[in-house]
């Protein structure tokens, strides 16, 4: 039986504009097994998981559980847990880390502040500090959500760890099972699909050098999906790989058609036309789900604006 990932790859389903949306990521180490809804179906206290989910709702913060690659002993408690917070909006990209022995401390975080790109409550509550190690390579491996994530993601995470990628972690959910193995790289927040170990290492080297590798890229989690597709289209059109060079400053319209304004730090602007289409022929978005026509983001035009035309109403 074909998996959703194999069907998607065979049909050459485009990756751009399919990344999860989150300005800020909060990652909590939780060893042991994960269920489909990992915050409430793991060895993290379910009451704490529900409280964290409520606290993050509507703030722009996305919470995920992480664990080191390898075999996962069914241990009930973790003496100490690594916690990361990362903000992904260009001009204010940061990654902080902390260690806690009491996950209840997470409830003292100011999630609205984190979503706005301020790290103060993270550093205060958890004695956090800027992460000075390698960039994080987060591979989705949660087979309880989709078997492709386990079958394809776990071997990739294990290969990365075995080859010395210090920032390799398994993560509970990045969306887009049919693009497995899926990867999120922090601090920049770009997601990748159909990832292979050699390509991941190239992506991570780019992060160290402040570059974005666009091959296999699904988009930046800082933007909504039309903006993800638009930003990648501009990067490709002008061959711009500097991580902080481009920002989505305006998105006008509604499904299925948007006009997205992308700005460069050097003052250039582009107007990008993005249309939402339906993938055909029908395919399953997850293994075992009914056939459907997943939405896709198609860039139909990229037009550089004059300095005068680029001046318009305030970004929203």
XYZ file of C-alpha atoms in Angstrom:
316
model
C 0.000 0.000 0.000
C 1.374 3.416 -0.960
C 2.043 5.916 1.804
C 0.846 9.518 1.664
C 4.471 10.671 1.389
C 5.225 8.436 -1.599
C 2.082 9.512 -3.430
C 2.840 13.199 -2.810
C 6.395 12.790 -4.071
C 5.324 10.763 -7.103
C 2.823 13.499 -7.997
C 5.528 16.169 -7.499
C 3.321 18.141 -5.138
C 4.962 21.573 -4.581
C 6.415 22.335 -1.144
C 6.376 26.139 -1.087
C 3.727 27.670 1.144
C 3.067 24.554 3.236
C 4.974 25.309 6.478
C 3.338 25.564 9.887
C 2.707 29.158 10.975
C 4.318 30.343 14.216
C 6.178 33.525 14.969
C 7.566 31.928 18.136
C 8.300 28.288 18.962
C 8.414 26.865 22.493
C 10.061 23.442 22.596
C 9.927 21.268 25.707
C 11.992 18.121 26.116
C 9.818 15.117 26.935
C 11.362 11.636 26.646
C 9.304 8.506 26.227
C 6.311 7.799 23.985
C 4.108 10.431 22.394
C 0.465 10.156 21.427
C -1.244 11.933 18.551
C -1.931 15.004 20.727
C 1.435 14.926 22.447
C 0.885 17.762 24.928
C -1.828 15.697 26.600
C -0.830 12.172 25.554
C 2.760 11.745 26.704
C 4.418 11.493 30.083
C 4.088 15.233 30.481
C 1.312 15.877 33.026
C -1.864 16.129 30.879
C -3.227 18.917 33.073
C -0.052 20.901 32.449
C -0.282 20.163 28.733
C -3.862 21.452 28.585
C -2.921 24.583 30.539
C 0.010 25.298 28.212
C -2.191 24.819 25.173
C -4.719 27.330 26.563
C -1.984 29.819 27.486
C -0.463 29.772 23.994
C -3.723 30.045 22.044
C -3.926 33.199 19.956
C -0.460 34.451 20.949
C 1.556 33.357 17.909
C 3.427 30.808 20.036
C 3.436 27.168 18.956
C 4.389 24.531 21.537
C 5.973 21.206 20.608
C 7.660 18.408 22.519
C 11.156 17.261 21.607
C 13.379 14.314 22.468
C 16.818 13.155 21.461
C 16.961 10.688 18.547
C 17.244 7.011 19.391
C 15.383 4.441 21.407
C 12.903 5.938 23.850
C 12.770 4.235 27.220
C 9.342 4.304 28.799
C 10.549 6.481 31.665
C 7.894 8.277 33.664
C 9.905 11.296 34.760
C 12.756 13.398 33.443
C 14.999 14.894 36.111
C 15.951 17.813 33.903
C 14.483 19.012 30.649
C 15.914 21.222 27.958
C 13.552 24.017 26.896
C 13.992 26.293 23.880
C 12.199 29.435 22.782
C 12.776 30.843 19.308
C 11.378 33.901 17.539
C 11.507 33.779 13.743
C 10.512 37.234 12.443
C 13.336 38.834 10.395
C 14.976 41.712 12.215
C 14.322 40.060 15.580
C 15.411 36.437 15.190
C 16.610 34.774 18.379
C 16.958 31.376 20.027
C 17.217 31.028 23.815
C 17.593 27.873 25.882
C 17.128 26.813 29.479
C 17.121 23.722 31.671
C 14.349 23.067 34.155
C 13.557 20.302 36.615
C 10.048 21.668 37.158
C 7.954 21.941 33.962
C 5.236 23.764 35.940
C 7.527 26.800 35.619
C 6.405 27.027 32.009
C 3.043 28.339 33.200
C 4.734 31.492 34.482
C 5.783 32.470 30.958
C 4.175 35.511 29.354
C 3.015 33.914 26.096
C 1.745 37.164 24.609
C 5.174 38.693 25.187
C 6.909 35.687 23.624
C 4.630 35.929 20.615
C 5.635 39.577 20.163
C 9.286 38.554 20.069
C 10.337 39.435 23.619
C 12.407 36.863 25.524
C 12.295 38.527 28.952
C 9.769 36.204 30.622
C 11.542 33.101 29.290
C 14.877 34.277 30.674
C 13.347 35.345 33.984
C 11.171 32.291 34.628
C 13.631 29.640 33.492
C 16.998 31.367 33.840
C 17.199 31.242 30.053
C 19.966 32.665 27.939
C 20.882 32.951 24.252
C 21.662 29.582 22.700
C 25.321 29.505 21.711
C 25.442 26.014 20.197
C 24.642 24.627 16.768
C 21.359 25.474 15.043
C 18.478 23.133 15.839
C 17.416 20.505 13.306
C 13.951 19.328 14.374
C 12.664 16.235 12.572
C 9.025 15.199 12.957
C 8.899 11.554 14.098
C 5.457 11.191 15.681
C 4.099 7.989 14.188
C 0.905 8.325 16.222
C -0.053 11.247 13.982
C 1.083 9.594 10.746
C 3.158 6.517 10.086
C 5.276 8.354 7.488
C 6.692 10.559 10.246
C 7.989 7.487 12.073
C 9.005 5.420 9.045
C 10.860 8.280 7.343
C 11.531 10.787 10.117
C 13.096 8.577 12.776
C 15.818 7.157 10.491
C 16.693 10.691 9.355
C 16.938 11.983 12.936
C 19.060 8.983 13.930
C 21.373 9.460 10.928
C 21.844 13.140 11.715
C 22.670 12.398 15.352
C 25.039 9.535 14.460
C 26.908 11.782 12.038
C 27.551 14.396 14.723
C 24.744 16.932 14.194
C 24.584 18.227 17.767
C 21.344 20.136 17.231
C 19.346 17.125 16.005
C 16.063 16.520 17.862
C 12.876 14.597 17.228
C 9.770 16.792 17.407
C 6.093 15.983 17.812
C 4.411 17.811 14.937
C 5.343 20.115 12.072
C 2.312 19.538 9.830
C 2.315 18.149 6.310
C 2.767 14.419 6.944
C 2.778 13.780 3.198
C 6.012 15.771 2.893
C 7.878 13.467 5.318
C 10.587 13.549 6.421
C 9.748 17.081 7.539
C 12.265 19.377 9.195
C 12.244 22.727 10.997
C 15.484 24.641 11.420
C 15.883 27.184 14.197
C 16.529 30.019 14.824
C 15.464 31.175 11.331
C 12.277 29.076 11.307
C 12.417 27.675 7.767
C 10.736 24.312 7.234
C 11.755 21.638 4.724
C 10.099 18.612 3.205
C 11.304 15.293 1.790
C 14.523 15.953 3.662
C 17.646 13.837 3.281
C 20.639 13.877 5.600
C 23.105 15.384 3.112
C 20.641 18.159 2.262
C 19.950 18.860 5.954
C 23.665 19.309 6.592
C 23.807 21.831 3.739
C 20.814 23.663 5.228
C 22.480 23.776 8.660
C 25.733 25.040 7.195
C 23.722 27.775 5.527
C 22.189 28.716 8.903
C 25.662 29.008 10.435
C 26.589 31.376 7.598
C 23.325 33.331 7.768
C 21.971 31.862 4.525
C 18.696 30.236 3.527
C 18.757 27.168 1.281
C 15.605 27.292 -0.841
C 15.755 23.792 -2.348
C 13.190 21.627 -0.586
C 11.987 24.610 1.470
C 8.348 24.811 2.547
C 8.608 28.391 3.815
C 9.276 30.464 6.898
C 6.995 29.890 9.873
C 7.009 33.655 10.494
C 4.543 34.176 7.619
C 1.088 32.940 6.707
C 1.124 30.541 3.778
C 0.629 33.049 0.922
C 3.554 35.016 2.368
C 5.679 31.890 2.619
C 5.226 31.170 -1.066
C 5.773 34.818 -2.027
C 8.986 35.202 -0.055
C 10.468 32.014 -1.524
C 9.503 33.165 -5.031
C 11.324 36.465 -4.556
C 14.377 34.690 -3.145
C 14.475 32.485 -6.219
C 13.830 35.315 -8.679
C 16.599 37.602 -7.388
C 18.925 34.881 -6.060
C 18.847 36.248 -2.533
C 19.962 33.817 0.170
C 20.730 36.142 3.113
C 18.471 34.983 5.943
C 17.289 38.375 7.170
C 17.114 40.163 3.825
C 13.415 39.728 3.040
C 10.202 40.398 4.949
C 6.532 40.064 4.098
C 5.201 43.545 4.839
C 1.674 43.412 3.436
C -0.828 40.751 2.348
C -4.013 41.908 0.641
C -6.935 39.863 -0.615
C -8.476 36.641 0.574
C -8.616 33.049 -0.579
C -8.126 32.106 -3.296
C -6.152 35.181 -4.447
C -3.676 37.441 -2.647
C -1.270 40.241 -3.484
C 1.761 39.983 -1.204
C 4.326 42.758 -0.809
C 7.834 41.520 -0.027
C 10.487 44.024 1.074
C 14.265 43.828 0.992
C 16.421 45.479 3.640
C 18.050 47.501 0.819
C 14.716 49.232 0.076
C 13.511 47.172 -2.882
C 9.918 45.865 -2.900
C 8.088 43.254 -4.949
C 4.399 42.613 -5.492
C 3.756 38.875 -5.682
C 0.479 37.375 -6.912
C -0.415 34.152 -5.111
C -3.386 31.909 -5.891
C -4.679 29.002 -3.865
C -5.403 25.987 -6.009
C -6.536 22.429 -5.373
C -4.071 19.622 -5.900
C -5.086 17.043 -8.466
C -5.506 14.163 -8.870
C -6.972 13.584 -5.397
C -4.647 12.190 -2.777
C -4.665 11.530 0.966
C -3.247 14.263 3.179
C -2.365 11.590 5.746
C -2.032 7.833 5.636
C -5.457 6.278 6.149
C -7.420 9.466 5.482
C -9.932 9.863 2.672
C -8.821 11.129 -0.707
C -8.957 14.890 -1.059
C -7.513 17.858 -2.915
C -5.037 19.595 -0.564
C -4.654 23.337 -1.059
C -1.515 24.524 -2.835
C -0.029 28.000 -3.130
C 0.823 28.962 -6.712
C 2.822 32.114 -7.441
C 1.525 33.571 -10.701
C 3.566 36.796 -10.914
C 6.525 38.543 -9.271
C 6.831 42.238 -10.074
C 9.405 44.657 -8.669
C 7.851 47.938 -7.553
C 9.243 51.414 -7.970
C 10.136 53.205 -4.745
C 6.998 55.349 -5.158
C 4.682 52.401 -5.760
C 6.128 50.560 -2.780
C 4.959 53.344 -0.452
C 1.454 52.530 0.683
C -0.695 52.043 3.769
C 0.920 50.776 6.933
C 1.753 47.048 6.991
C -0.779 44.820 8.639
